[in-house]
Structure formats: C-alpha cells, structure tokens
Short mmCIF file of C-alpha atoms in Angstrom, two decimals:
data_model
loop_
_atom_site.label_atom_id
_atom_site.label_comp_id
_atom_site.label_asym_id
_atom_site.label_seq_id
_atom_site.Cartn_x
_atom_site.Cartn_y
_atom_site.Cartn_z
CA UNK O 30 37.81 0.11 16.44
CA UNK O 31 40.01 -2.86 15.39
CA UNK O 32 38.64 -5.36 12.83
CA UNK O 33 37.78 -7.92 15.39
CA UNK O 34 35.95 -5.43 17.47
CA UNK O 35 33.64 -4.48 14.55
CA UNK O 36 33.23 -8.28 13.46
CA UNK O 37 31.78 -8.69 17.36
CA UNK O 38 29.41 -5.95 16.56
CA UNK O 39 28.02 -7.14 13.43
CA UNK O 40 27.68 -10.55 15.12
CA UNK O 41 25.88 -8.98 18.12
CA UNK O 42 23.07 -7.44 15.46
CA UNK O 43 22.99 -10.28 13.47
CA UNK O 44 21.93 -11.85 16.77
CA UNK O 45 19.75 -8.96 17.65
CA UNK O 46 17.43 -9.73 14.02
CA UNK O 47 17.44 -13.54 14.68
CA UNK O 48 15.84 -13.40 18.04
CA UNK O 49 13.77 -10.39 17.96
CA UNK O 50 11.61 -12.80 14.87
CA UNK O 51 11.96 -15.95 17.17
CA UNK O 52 10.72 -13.89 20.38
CA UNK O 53 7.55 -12.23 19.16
CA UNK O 54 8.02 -11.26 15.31
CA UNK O 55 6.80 -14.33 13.46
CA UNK O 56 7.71 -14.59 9.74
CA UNK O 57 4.10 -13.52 8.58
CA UNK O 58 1.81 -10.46 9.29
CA UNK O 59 -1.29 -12.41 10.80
CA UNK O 60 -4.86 -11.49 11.08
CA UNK O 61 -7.32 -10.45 13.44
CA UNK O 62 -11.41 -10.55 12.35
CA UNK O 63 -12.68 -7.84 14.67
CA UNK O 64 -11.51 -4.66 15.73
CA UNK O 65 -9.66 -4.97 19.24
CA UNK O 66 -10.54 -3.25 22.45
CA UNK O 67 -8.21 -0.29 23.22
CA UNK O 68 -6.55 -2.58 26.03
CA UNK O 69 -5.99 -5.32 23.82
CA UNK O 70 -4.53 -3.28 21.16
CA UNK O 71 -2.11 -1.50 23.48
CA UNK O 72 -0.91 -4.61 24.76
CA UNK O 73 -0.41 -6.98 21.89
CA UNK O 74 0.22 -4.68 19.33
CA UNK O 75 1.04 -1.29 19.98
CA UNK O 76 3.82 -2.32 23.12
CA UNK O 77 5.15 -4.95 21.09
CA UNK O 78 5.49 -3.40 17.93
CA UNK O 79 3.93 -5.64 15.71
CA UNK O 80 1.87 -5.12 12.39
CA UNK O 81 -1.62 -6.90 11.99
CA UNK O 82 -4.27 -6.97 9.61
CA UNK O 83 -7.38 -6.09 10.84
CA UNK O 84 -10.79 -7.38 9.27
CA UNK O 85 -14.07 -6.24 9.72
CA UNK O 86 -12.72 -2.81 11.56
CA UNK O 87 -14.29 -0.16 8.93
CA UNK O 88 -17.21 -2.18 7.52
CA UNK O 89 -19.32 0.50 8.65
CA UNK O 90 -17.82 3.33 6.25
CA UNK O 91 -20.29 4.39 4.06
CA UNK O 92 -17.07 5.03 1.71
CA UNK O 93 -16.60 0.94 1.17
CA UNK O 94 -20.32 1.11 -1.14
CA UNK O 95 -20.59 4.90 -1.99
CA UNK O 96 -16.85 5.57 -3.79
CA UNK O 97 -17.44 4.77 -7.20
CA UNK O 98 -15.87 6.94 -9.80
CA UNK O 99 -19.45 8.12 -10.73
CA UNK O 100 -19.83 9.22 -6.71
CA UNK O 101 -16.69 10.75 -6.91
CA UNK O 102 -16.98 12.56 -9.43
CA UNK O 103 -20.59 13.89 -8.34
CA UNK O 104 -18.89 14.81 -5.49
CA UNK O 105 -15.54 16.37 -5.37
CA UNK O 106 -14.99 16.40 -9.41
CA UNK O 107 -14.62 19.78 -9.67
CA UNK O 108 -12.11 20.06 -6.68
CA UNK O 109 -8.30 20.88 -7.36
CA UNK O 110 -6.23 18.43 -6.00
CA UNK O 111 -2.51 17.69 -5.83
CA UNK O 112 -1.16 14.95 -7.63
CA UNK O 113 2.44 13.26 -8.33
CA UNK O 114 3.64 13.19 -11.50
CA UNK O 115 7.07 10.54 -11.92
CA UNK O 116 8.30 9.02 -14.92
CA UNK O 117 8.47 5.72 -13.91
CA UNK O 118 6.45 5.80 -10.96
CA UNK O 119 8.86 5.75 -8.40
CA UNK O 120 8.27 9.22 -6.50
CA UNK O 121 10.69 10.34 -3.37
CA UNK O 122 13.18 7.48 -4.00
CA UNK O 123 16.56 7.28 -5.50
CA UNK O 124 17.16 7.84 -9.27
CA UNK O 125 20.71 7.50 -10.57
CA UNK O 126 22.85 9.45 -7.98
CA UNK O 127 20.20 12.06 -6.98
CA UNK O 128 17.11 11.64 -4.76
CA UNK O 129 14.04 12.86 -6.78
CA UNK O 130 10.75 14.19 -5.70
CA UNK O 131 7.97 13.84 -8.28
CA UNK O 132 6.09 17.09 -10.02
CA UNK O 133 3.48 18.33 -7.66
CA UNK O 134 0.83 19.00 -10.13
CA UNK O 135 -2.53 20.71 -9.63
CA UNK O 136 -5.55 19.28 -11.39
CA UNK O 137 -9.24 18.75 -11.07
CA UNK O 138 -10.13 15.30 -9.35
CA UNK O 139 -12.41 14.41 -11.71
CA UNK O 140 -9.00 14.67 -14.25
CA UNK O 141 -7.04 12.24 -12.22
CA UNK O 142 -9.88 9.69 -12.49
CA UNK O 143 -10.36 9.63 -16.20
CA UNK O 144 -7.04 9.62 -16.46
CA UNK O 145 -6.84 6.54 -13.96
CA UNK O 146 -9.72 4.87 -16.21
CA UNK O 147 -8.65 5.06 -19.05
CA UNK O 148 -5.06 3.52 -19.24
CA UNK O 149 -5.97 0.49 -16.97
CA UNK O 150 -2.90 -0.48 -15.61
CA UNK O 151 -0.32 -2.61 -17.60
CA UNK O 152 3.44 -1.06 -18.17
CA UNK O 153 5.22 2.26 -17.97
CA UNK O 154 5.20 4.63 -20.91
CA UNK O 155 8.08 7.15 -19.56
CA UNK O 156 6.41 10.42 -21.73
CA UNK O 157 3.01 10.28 -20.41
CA UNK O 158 4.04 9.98 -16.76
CA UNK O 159 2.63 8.21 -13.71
CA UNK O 160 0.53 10.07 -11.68
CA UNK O 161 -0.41 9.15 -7.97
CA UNK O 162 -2.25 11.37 -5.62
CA UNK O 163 -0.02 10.79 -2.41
CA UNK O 164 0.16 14.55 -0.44
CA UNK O 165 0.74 13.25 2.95
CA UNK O 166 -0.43 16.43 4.71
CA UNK O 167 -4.14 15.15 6.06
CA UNK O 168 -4.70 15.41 2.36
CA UNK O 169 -8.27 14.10 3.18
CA UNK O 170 -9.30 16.77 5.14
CA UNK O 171 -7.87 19.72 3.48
CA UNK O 172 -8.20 19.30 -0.19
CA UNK O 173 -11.66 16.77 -0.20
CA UNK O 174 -13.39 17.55 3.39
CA UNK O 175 -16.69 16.68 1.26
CA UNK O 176 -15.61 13.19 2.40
CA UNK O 177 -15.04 12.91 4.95
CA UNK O 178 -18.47 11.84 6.28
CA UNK O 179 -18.26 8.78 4.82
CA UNK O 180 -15.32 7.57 6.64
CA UNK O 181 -13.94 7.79 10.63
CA UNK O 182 -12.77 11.60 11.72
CA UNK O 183 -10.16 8.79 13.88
CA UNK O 184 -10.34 5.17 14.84
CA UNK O 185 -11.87 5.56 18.35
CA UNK O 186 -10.32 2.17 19.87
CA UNK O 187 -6.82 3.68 18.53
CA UNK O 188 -7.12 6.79 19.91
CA UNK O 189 -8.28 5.59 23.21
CA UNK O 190 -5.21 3.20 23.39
CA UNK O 191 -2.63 6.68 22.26
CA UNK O 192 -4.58 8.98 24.51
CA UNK O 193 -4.67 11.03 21.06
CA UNK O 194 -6.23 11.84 17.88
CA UNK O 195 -4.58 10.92 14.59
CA UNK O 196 -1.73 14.25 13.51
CA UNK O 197 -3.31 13.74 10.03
CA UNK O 198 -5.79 11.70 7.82
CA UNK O 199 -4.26 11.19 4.11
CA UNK O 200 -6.53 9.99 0.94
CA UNK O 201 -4.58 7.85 -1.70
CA UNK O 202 -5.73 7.42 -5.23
CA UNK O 203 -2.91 6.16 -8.18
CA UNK O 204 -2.08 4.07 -11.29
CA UNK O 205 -0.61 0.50 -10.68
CA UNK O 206 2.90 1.14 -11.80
CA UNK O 207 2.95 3.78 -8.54
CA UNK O 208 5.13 2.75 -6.10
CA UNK O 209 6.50 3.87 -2.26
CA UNK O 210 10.10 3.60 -1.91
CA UNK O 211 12.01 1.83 1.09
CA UNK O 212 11.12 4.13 3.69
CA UNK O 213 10.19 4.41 8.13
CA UNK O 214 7.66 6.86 9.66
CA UNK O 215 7.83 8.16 13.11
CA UNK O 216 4.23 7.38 13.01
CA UNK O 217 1.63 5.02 13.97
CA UNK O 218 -0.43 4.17 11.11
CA UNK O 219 -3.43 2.59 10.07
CA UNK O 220 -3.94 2.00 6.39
CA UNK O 221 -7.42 1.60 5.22
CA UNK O 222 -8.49 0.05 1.98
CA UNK O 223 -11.35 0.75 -0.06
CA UNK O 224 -11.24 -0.22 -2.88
CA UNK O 225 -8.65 -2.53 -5.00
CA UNK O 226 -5.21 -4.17 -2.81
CA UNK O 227 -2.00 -2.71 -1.32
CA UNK O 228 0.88 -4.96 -1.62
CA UNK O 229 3.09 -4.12 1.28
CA UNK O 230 7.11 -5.02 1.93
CA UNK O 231 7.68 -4.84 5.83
CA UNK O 232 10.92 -5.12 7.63
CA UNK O 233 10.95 -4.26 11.41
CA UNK O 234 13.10 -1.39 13.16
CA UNK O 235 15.53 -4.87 14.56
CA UNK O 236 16.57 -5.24 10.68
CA UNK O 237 17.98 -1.83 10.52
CA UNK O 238 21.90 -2.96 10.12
CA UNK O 239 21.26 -4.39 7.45
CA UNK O 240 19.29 -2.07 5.59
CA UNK O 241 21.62 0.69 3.50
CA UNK O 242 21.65 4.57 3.92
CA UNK O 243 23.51 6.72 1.23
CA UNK O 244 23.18 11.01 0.76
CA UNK O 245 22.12 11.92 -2.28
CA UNK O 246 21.53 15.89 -3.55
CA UNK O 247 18.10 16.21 -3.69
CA UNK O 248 16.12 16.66 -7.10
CA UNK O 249 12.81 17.15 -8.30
CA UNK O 250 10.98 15.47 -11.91
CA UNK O 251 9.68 18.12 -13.98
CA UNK O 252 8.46 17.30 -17.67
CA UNK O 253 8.65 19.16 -20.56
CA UNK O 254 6.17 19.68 -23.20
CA UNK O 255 6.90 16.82 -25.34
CA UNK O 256 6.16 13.98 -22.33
CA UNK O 257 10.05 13.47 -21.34
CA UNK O 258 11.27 14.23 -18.23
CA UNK O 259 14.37 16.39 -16.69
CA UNK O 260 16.23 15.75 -13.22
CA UNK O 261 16.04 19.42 -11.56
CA UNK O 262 18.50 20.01 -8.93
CA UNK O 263 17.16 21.50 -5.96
CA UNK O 264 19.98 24.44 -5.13
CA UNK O 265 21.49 25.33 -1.90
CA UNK O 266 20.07 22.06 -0.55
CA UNK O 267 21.53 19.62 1.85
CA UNK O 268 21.60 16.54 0.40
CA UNK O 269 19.28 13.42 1.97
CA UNK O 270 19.66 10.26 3.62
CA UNK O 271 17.50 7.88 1.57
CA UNK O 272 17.45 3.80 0.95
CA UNK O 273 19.10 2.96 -2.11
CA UNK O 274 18.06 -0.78 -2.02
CA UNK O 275 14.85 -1.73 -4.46
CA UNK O 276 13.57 -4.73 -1.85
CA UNK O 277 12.07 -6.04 -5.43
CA UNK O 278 15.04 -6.26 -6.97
CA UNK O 279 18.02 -5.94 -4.65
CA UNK O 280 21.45 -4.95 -5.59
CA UNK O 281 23.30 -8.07 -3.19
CA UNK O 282 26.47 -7.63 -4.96
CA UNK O 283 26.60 -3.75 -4.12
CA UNK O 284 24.77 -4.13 -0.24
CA UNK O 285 25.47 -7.65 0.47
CA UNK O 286 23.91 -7.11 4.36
CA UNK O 287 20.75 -6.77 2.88
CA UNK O 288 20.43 -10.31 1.87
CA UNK O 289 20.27 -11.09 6.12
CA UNK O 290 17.42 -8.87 6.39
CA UNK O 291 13.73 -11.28 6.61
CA UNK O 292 11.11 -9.44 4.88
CA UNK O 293 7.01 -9.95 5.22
CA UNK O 294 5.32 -9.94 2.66
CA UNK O 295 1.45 -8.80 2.85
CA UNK O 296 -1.83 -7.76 0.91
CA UNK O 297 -4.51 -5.71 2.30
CA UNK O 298 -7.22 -5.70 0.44
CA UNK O 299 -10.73 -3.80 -0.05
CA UNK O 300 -11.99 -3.51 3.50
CA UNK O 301 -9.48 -4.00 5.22
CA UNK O 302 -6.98 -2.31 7.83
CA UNK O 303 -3.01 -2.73 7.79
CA UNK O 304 -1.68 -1.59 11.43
CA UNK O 305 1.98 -0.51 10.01
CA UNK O 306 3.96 0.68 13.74
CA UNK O 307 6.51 3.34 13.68
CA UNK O 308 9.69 2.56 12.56
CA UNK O 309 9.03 0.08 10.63
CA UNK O 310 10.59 -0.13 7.01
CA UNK O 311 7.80 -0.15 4.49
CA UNK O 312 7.48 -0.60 0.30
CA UNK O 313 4.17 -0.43 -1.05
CA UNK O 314 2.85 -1.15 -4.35
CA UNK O 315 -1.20 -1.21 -5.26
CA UNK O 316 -3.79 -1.94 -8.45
CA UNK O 317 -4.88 0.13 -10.32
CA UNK O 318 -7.06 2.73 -9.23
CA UNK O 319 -6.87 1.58 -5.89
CA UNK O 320 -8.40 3.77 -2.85
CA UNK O 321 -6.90 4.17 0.25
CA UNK O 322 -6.99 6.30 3.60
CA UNK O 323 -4.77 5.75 6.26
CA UNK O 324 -4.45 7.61 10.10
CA UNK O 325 -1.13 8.94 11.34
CA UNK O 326 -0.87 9.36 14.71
CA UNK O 327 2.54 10.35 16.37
CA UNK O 328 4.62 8.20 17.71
CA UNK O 329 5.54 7.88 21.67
CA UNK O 330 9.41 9.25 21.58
CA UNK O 331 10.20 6.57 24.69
CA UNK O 332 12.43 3.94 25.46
CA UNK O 333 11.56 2.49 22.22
CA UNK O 334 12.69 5.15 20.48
CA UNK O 335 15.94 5.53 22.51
CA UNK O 336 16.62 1.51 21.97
CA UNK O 337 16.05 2.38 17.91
CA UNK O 338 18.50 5.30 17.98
CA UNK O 339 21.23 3.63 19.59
CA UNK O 340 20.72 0.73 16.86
CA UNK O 341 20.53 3.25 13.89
CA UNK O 342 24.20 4.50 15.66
CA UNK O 343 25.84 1.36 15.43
CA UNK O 344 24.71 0.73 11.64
CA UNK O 345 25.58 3.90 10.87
CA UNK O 346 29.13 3.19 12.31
CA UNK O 347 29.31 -0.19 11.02
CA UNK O 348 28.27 1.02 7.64
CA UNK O 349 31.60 4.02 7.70
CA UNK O 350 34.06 0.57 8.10
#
C-alpha cells in the first residue's frame, strides 16, 4: 500500500477509538449497587461490552468474614499449592528481549502466608523473590476445593445471561509488588475481591492499533541458591506475541501510538465485583496480601469476535509499515 493509503487507515482507527468512547464507552468504569437481573446484564453490559463495578453482588460469601490468615491456615495450611516466584514481580511479561514465565514453585499454603505476613509490602528485594499465587487453571477448585463452600460454585445471574457455567474458578493470593502484565482474555470475567484492593488498567478491544505487539523467545525465571535469578531459555520453542508497553511507565519515544490510546483507571476493593469483558486489555496491580477469586466463562466467538479480528489485522499491518 502507498504511504497515503496507510495514512487513511491510521486515520480511519484513530476515528474508530474516538467514537467508540463518545458512543457508549465513557472515560470511567462506573458503578452499579446491586447485582443485575440476567436480562439487564445481557443487555447493558455483556452486548455492549462494557466493564462495571458491581457492589453488593457477593455480600453473602461466607469467605468476605471467614478468610483470615488464622481460617486459612486452619483450613487448607497444610495443602500444596502452586505459587509464582519472579524477581521483580513482573511474571509472564517482557524482560529485556525475552518473554519470561515466573518459577512455578510448590509449597504449603500455610508457607505462602507467613511469607506474605511477614514482609508487609514496601519495595523489591531482587534475591528473595516475589511470590504470587496466580495458576489460572480453576486453581480454586483443584488445589483448595476445601473452599469452596464459602464462595459461589458460579454467579447464577451470569450464567443465566451466557446460557453457561464459568470454564474455570481461579483463587489469587500475592505480595504488593506482584503485578499482571498488559494482556486480553478470550474470556468473560468476573473478579471478586475479598479482601484488600485491585488496581486495574483497562483499555477496550477499539484501542487495539495503538497498543504494540513484538515476538519474543520465550523464557522462564529460575533462582539459584544464593537468591539471584537466571533467564532460562525455553528450547525448541516458538517465540510469543506479547505487549512490550509498561501502561505505568510507557516507552512514547519507542511506541509513540500508544500515547492515543485512553486508559481507565479503576479500584475494586474488598467486596466488590469488577465485570472485565473479553478482549479487553487489562494491567493489574493489588495490596498486599490481597484475596481474590474471579469466574471465567468463555467467550461467544460471534460477530464481535469477527469485528475484533479484522481490527487486530489492520494493526498488525499497520504496525509491519
């Protein structure tokens, strides 16, 4: 395509952003105080593809009064769980030119907590590691089912509005300086808070051109006895599309487009319910010691999907010129 051809393009999508945030995508994530009905949740919030915060939706957990670490401890201390183990506290993201996957580490739950307890937040000390207990693989209900009656199996109005039940129910636990890279699920998800705040970065699926993709060989964290940390190459592997851009910091010099993209900002505290849609861009950071489960139910792969596709295509053109 000629230069002028391409400069139409990037105009189009520029155009695309600006008045898919004056139609219906505000510049804040706002609030509902109940629960909605499935029909009302299906129509001004799952259709649309808009993120809420709902209040008052899981007040009813026994988890919200029962999960101290005493209770915890009591009851799934003992259990083996697996935990992330990052230098810095930045696990699947990019590092340098590779992207690195933390240490999967085994260790009693009861481990993790003192652990948790006893440094109390603050700043990064790169030989003792940051540990985060992230397994996104219904981590809930595989490695601590002794739990699980104190929260929802599923959120009945969601899965009445999907026609589904959630693909997987995940239980987060982590140290402040843990963070979630620049990422998209094909999933929607319903993040739960128990105890302590999430702080959340959102950009929606109509901000993709300006939002960076770069392959990097993949690599995992692995540290040695002595509390440093090595970069181990994964072999044979085929390297990954990943988000080099740090929304907290970003590089505008090196991905200039970025600085067109109209982040939200959000906190979801103790409580409290984040609907995140799918294919929405997502950062999270948390306090320390926070508690979290969230619900993952698959996405519909509709027009929707078809309409984000064809706009990942273009970037991904538009990023090669």
């Amino acid at each position: 395509m000629a230069e002028g051809e391409l400069e139409a393009v990037r105009k189009c999508l520029r155009e695309f952003s600006i008045e898919a945030r004056e139609l219906f995508l505000g510049r804040s994530v706002p609030y509902l105080e109940q629960p909605p009905s499935p029909l009302h949740f299906h129509r001004d919030w799952l259709c649309p593809n808009k993120p809420c915060i709902i209040r008052n939706a899981i007040r009813h957990w026994p988890a919200l009064s029962k999960w101290s670490p005493a209770y915890l401890r009591a009851a799934v201390g003992s259990k083996l769980v697996s935990v992330a183990v990052t230098p810095h506290g930045y696990a699947d993201a990019v590092f340098g030119d590779r992207f690195v996957m933390p240490e999967e580490r085994r260790m009693p739950f009861a481990s993790l907590l003192d652990l948790i307890e006893s440094r109390g937040g603050g700043g990064v000390d790169g030989r003792r590691g940051v540990f985060y207990m992230q397994k996104q693989c219904s981590s809930l209900t595989e490695e601590l089912p002794e739990l699980i009656g104190d929260v929802d199996t599923e959120i009945p109005w969601m899965s009445k509005a999907l026609g589904k039940h959630p693909d997987a129910v995940n239980f987060w636990l982590g140290e402040e300086a843990a963070v979630t890279s620049l990422h998209k699920d094909h999933y929607e998800n319903l993040y739960c808070v128990i105890s302590g705040e999430k702080h959340f970065i959102l950009l929606p699926p109509s901000d993709r051109p300006f939002i960076p993709y770069e392959l990097y060989p993949p690599a995992t964290f692995k540290q040695r006895e002595d509390g440093s940390f090595d970069v181990v190459d994964e072999e044979a592997a085929e390297k990954v599309p990943w988000i080099p851009v740090d929304p907290l910091n970003p590089d505008l010099e090196r991905y200039p487009d970025y600085g067109l993209a109209r982040p939200l900002h959000c906190t979801v505290r103790a409580g409290e319910m984040l609907y995140l849609p799918s294919l929405w861009f997502h950062h999270v950071r948390q306090s320390q010691g926070c508690i979290a489960v969230n619900y993952w139910y698959d996405m519909e792969f509709d027009v929707k999907y078809n309409y984000f596709q064809l706009l990942e295509s273009l970037s991904a053109v538009l990023g090669k010129n």
